[in-house]
mmCIF file of C-alpha atoms in Angstrom:
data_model
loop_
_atom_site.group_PDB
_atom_site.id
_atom_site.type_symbol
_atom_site.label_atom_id
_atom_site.label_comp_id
_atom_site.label_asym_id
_atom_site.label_seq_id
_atom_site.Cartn_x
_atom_site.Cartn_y
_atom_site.Cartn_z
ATOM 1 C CA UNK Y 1 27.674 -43.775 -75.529
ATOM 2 C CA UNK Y 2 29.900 -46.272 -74.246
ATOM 3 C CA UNK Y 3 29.729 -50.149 -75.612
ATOM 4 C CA UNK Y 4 30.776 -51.393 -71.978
ATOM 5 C CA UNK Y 5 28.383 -49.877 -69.298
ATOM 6 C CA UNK Y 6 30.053 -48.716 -65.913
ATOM 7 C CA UNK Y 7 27.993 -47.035 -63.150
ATOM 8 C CA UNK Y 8 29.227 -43.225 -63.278
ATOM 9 C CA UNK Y 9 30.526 -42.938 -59.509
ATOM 10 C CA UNK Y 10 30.855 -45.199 -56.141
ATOM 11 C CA UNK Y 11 31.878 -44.232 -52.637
ATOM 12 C CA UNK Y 12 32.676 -45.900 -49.594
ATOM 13 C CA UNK Y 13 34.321 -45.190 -46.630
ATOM 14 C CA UNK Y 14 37.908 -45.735 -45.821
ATOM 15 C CA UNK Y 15 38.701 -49.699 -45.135
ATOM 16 C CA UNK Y 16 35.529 -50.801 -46.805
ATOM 17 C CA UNK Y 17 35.152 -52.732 -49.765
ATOM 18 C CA UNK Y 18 33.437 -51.872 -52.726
ATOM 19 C CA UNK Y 19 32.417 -52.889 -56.108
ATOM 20 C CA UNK Y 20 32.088 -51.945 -59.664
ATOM 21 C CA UNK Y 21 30.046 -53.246 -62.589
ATOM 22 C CA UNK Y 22 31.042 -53.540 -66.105
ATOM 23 C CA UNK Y 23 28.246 -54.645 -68.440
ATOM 24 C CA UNK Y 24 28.572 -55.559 -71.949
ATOM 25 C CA UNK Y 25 27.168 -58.193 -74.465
ATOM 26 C CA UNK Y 26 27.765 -61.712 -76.283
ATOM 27 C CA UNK Y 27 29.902 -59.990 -78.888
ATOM 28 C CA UNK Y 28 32.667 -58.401 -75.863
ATOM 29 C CA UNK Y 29 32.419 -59.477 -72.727
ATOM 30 C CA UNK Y 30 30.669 -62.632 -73.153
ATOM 31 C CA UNK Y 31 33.446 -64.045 -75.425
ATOM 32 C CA UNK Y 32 36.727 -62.177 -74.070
ATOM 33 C CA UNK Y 33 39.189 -61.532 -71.688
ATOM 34 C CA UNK Y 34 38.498 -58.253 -70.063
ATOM 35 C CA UNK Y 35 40.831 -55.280 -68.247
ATOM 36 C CA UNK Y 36 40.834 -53.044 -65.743
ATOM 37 C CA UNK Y 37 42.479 -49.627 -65.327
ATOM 38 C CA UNK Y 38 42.815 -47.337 -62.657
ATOM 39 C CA UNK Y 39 43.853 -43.733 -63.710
ATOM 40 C CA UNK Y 40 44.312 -41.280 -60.696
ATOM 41 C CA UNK Y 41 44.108 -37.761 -61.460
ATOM 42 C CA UNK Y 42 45.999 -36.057 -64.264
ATOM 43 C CA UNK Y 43 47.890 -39.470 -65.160
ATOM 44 C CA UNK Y 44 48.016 -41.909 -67.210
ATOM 45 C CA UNK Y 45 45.912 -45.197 -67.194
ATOM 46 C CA UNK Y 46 47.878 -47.547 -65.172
ATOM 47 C CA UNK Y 47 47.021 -51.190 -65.865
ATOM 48 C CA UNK Y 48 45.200 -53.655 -62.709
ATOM 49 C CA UNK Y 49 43.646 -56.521 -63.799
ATOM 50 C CA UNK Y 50 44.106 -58.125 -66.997
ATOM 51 C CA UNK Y 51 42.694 -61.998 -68.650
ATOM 52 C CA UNK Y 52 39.648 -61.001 -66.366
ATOM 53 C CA UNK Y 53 41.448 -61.925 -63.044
ATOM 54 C CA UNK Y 54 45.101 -61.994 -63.251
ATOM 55 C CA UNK Y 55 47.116 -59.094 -61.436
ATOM 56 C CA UNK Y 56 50.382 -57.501 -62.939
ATOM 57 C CA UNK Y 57 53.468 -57.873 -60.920
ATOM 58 C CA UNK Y 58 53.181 -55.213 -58.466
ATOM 59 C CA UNK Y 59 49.176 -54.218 -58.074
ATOM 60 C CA UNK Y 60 47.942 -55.864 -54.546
ATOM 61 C CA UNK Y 61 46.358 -58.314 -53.982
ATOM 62 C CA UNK Y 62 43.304 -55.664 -52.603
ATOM 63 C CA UNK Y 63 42.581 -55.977 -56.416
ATOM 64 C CA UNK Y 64 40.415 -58.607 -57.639
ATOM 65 C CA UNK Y 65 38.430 -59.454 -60.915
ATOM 66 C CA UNK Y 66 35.637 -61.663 -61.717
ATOM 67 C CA UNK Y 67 33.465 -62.631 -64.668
ATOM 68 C CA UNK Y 68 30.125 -63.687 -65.198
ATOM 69 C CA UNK Y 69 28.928 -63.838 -68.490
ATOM 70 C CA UNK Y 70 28.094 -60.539 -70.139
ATOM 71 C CA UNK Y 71 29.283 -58.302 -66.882
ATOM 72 C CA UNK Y 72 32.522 -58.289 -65.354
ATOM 73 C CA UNK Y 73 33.310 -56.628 -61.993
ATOM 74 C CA UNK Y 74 36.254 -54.978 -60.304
ATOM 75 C CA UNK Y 75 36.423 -55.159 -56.585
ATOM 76 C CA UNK Y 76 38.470 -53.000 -53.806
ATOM 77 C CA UNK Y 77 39.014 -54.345 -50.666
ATOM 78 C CA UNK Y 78 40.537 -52.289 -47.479
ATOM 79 C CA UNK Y 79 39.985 -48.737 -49.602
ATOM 80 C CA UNK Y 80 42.452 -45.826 -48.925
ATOM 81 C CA UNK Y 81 42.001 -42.751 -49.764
ATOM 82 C CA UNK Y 82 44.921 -43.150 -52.293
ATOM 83 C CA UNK Y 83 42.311 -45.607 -54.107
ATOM 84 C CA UNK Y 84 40.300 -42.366 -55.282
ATOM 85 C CA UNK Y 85 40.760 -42.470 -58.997
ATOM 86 C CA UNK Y 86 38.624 -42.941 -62.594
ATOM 87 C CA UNK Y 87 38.135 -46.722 -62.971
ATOM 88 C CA UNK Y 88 38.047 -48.140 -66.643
ATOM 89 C CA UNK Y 89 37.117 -51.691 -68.217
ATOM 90 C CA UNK Y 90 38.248 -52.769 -71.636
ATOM 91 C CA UNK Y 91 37.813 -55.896 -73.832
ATOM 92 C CA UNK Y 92 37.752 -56.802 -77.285
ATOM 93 C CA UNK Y 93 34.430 -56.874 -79.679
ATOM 94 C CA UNK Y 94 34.251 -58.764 -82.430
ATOM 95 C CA UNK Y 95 30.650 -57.667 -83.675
ATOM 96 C CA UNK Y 96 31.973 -56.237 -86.902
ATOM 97 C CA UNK Y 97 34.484 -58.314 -88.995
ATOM 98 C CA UNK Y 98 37.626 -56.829 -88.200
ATOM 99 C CA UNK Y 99 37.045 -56.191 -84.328
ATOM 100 C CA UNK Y 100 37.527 -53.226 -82.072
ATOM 101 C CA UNK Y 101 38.691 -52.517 -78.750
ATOM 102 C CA UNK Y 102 35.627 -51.180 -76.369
ATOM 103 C CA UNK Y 103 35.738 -49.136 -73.189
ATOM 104 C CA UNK Y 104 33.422 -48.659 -70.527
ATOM 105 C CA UNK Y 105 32.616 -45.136 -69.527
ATOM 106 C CA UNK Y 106 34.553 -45.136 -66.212
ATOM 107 C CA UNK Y 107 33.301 -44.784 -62.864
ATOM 108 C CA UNK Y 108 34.975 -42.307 -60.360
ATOM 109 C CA UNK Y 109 35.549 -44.038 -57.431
ATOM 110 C CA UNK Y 110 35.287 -41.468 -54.307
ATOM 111 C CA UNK Y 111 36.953 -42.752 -50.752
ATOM 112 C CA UNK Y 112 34.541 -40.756 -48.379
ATOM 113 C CA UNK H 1 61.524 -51.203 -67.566
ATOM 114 C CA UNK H 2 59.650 -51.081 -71.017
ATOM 115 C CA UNK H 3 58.766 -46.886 -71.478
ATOM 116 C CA UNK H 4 56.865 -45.011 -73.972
ATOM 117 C CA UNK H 5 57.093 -41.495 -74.805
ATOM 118 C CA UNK H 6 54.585 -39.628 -76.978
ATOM 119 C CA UNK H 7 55.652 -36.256 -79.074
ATOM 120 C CA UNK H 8 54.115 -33.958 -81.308
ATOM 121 C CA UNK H 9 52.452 -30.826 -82.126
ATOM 122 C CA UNK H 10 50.278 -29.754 -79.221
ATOM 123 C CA UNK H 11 47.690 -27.658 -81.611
ATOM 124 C CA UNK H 12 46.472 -28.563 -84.895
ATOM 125 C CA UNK H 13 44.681 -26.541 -87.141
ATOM 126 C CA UNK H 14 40.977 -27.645 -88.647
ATOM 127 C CA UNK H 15 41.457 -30.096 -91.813
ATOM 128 C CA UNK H 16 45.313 -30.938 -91.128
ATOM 129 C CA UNK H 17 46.536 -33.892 -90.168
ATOM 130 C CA UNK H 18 47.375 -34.956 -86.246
ATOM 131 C CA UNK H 19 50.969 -36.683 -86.495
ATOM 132 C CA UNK H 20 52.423 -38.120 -82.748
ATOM 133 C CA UNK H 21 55.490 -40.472 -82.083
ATOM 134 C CA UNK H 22 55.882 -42.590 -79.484
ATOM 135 C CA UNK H 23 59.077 -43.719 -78.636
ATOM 136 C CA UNK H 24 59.804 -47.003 -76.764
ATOM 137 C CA UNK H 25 62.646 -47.885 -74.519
ATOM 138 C CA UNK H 26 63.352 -50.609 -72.635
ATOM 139 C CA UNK H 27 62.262 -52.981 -75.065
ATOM 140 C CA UNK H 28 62.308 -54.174 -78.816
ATOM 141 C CA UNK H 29 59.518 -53.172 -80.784
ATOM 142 C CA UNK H 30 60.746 -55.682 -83.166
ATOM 143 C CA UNK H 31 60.876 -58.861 -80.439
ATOM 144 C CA UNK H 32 57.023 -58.675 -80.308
ATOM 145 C CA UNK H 33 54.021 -57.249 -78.866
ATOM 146 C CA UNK H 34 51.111 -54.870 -80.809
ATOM 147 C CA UNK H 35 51.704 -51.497 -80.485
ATOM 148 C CA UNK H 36 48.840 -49.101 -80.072
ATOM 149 C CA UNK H 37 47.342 -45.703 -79.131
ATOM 150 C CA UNK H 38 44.486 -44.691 -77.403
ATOM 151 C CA UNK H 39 42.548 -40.862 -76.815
ATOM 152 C CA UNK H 40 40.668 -38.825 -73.940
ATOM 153 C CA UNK H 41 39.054 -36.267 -74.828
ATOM 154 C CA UNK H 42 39.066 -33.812 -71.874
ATOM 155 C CA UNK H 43 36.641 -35.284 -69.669
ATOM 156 C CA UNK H 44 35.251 -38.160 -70.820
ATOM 157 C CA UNK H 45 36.369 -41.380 -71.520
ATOM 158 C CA UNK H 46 38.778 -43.846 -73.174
ATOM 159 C CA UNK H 47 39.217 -44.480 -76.930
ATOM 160 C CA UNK H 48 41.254 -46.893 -79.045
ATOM 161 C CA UNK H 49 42.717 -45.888 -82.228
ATOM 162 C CA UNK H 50 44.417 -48.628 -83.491
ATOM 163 C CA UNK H 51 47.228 -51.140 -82.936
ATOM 164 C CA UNK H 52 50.267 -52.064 -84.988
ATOM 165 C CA UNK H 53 52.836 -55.105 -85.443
ATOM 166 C CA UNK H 54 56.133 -55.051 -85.723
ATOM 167 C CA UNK H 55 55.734 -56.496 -89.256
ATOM 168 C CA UNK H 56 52.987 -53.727 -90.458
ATOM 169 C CA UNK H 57 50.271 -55.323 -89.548
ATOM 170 C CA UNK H 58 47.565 -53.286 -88.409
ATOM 171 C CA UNK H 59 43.831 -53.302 -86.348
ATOM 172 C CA UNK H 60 41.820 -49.836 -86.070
ATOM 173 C CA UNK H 61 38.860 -48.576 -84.883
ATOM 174 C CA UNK H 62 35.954 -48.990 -87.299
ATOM 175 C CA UNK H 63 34.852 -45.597 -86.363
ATOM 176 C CA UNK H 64 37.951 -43.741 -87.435
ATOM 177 C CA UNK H 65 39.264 -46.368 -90.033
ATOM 178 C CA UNK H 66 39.170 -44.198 -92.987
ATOM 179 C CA UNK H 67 41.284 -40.852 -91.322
ATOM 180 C CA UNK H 68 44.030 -43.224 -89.451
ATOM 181 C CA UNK H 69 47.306 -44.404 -90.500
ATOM 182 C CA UNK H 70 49.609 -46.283 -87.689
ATOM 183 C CA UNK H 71 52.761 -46.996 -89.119
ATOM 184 C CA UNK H 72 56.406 -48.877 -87.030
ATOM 185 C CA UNK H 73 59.977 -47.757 -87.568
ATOM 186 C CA UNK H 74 61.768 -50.381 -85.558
ATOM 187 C CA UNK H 75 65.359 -48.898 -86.838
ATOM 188 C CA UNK H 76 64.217 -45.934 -84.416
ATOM 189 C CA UNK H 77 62.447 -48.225 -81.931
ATOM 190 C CA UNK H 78 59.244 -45.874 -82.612
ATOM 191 C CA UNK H 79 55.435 -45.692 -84.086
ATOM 192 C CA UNK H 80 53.365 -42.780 -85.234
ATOM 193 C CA UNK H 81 50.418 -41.905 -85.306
ATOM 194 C CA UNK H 82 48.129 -39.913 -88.427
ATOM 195 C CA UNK H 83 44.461 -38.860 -88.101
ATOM 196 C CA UNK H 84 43.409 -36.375 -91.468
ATOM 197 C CA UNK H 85 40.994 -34.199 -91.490
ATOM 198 C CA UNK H 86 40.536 -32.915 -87.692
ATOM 199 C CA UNK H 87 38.066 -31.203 -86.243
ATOM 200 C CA UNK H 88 37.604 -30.034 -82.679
ATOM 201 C CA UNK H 89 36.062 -33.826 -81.570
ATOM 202 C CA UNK H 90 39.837 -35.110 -82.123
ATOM 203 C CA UNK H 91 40.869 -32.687 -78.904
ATOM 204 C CA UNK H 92 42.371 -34.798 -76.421
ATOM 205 C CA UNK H 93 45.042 -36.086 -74.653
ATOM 206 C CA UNK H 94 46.543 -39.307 -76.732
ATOM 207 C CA UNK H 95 48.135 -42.390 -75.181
ATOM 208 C CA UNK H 96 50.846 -44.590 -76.835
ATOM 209 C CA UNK H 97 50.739 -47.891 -74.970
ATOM 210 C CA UNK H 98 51.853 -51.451 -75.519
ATOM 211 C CA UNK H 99 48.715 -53.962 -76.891
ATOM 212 C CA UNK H 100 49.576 -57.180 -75.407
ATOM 213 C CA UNK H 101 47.235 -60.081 -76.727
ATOM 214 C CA UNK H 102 44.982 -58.455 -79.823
ATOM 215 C CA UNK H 103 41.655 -59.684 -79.860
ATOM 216 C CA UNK H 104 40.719 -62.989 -78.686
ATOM 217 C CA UNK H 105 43.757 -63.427 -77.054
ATOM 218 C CA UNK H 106 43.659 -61.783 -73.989
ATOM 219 C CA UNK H 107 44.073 -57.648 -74.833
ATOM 220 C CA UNK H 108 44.932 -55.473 -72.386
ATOM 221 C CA UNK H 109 47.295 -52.715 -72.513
ATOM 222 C CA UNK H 110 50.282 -51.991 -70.683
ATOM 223 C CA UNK H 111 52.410 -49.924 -70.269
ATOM 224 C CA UNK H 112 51.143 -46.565 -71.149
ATOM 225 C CA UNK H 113 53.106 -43.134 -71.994
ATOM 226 C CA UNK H 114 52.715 -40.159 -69.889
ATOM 227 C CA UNK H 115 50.132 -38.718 -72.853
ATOM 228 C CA UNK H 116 50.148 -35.764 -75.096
ATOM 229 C CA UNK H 117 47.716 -33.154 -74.643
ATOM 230 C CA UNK H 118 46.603 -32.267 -78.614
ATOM 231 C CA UNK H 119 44.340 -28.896 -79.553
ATOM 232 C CA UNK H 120 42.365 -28.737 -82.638
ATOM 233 C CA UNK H 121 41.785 -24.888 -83.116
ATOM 234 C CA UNK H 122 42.601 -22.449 -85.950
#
């Protein structure tokens, strides 16, 4: 059981835009900076969004993130098929003393 | 480019200890940064393990606090990794990454090594 909750899967067609949910609470989301990752198959998690809406040198500009209180959300615009990967949200909770770094659960994203 | 490498035993036995390296090129362990690892179990999802400073300082996960031990050897430009006790739960593949911005400030990590696959079976 996840502390950040991400819907399982989404699917859209190719060129479409789609969306995906992270929800959390007061003690993560509501007080930090959250992540994004996108790990294709059999790799490594490659980071996309990071400070909730900033993108590394190199990730287009497809990739955007937003955050509204507790939930945070990842968006794809123009999908490819390349897109087709686990998605992943991260931020930091500080509900016990020393803190912890959360996850969500991922959500496969499938380019129909 | 900054580049981590991860290296270890692929199978532990039940009750040992888990020990993985990650070496880091491209960059200074010792100019800055937290350094950290994270697991996937085959599967399922992501999960920190803890984070260490060039200086020692260290952050872990509540959950497996009391079996961890991240320690830095910036001579070798490298940090490693102990978790006692296994059992087959610790199965997964484990990431070494960079931990830019701890807690409040910011935290996100990047990049990550290629990851080590690591079986615990007798």
């Amino acid at each position: 059981q996840s502390v950040l909750t991400q819907p399982p899967s989404v699917s859209a067609a190719p060129g479409q835009k789609v969306t995906i949910s992270c929800s959390g609470s007061s003690s993560n989301i509501g007080n930090n900076y959250v992540s994004w990752y996108q790990q294709l198959p059999g790799t490594a998690p490659k980071l996309l969004i990071y400070d909730n809406n900033k993108r590394p040198s190199g990730i287009p500009d497809r990739f955007s993130g937003s955050k509204s209180g507790t939930s945070a959300t990842l968006g794809i615009t123009g999908l490819q098929t390349g897109d087709e990967a686990d998605y992943y949200c991260g931020t930091w909770d500080s509900s016990l003393s020393a803190g912890d770094v959360v996850f969500g659960g991922g959500t496969k994203l499938t380019v129909l | 480019q900054v580049q981590l490498q991860e290296s270890g035993p692929g199978l532990v036995k039940p009750s040992e200890t888990l020990s993985l390296t990650c070496a880091v090129s491209g960059y200074s362990i010792s100019s800055g940064y937290y350094w950290g690892w994270i697991r996937q179990p085959p599967g399922k999802g992501l999960e920190w393990i803890g984070s260490i400073y060039h200086s020692g300082s260290t952050y872990y996960n509540p959950s497996l606090k009391s079996r961890v031990t991240i320690s830095v050897d910036t001579s070798k430009n490298q940090f490693s990794l102990k978790l006692s006790s296994v059992t087959a739960a610790d199965t997964a593949v484990y990431y070494c990454a960079r931990h830019v911005g701890i807690a409040a400030a910011g935290n996100w990590f990047d990049p990550w090594g290629q990851g080590t696959l690591v079986t615990v079976s007798s």
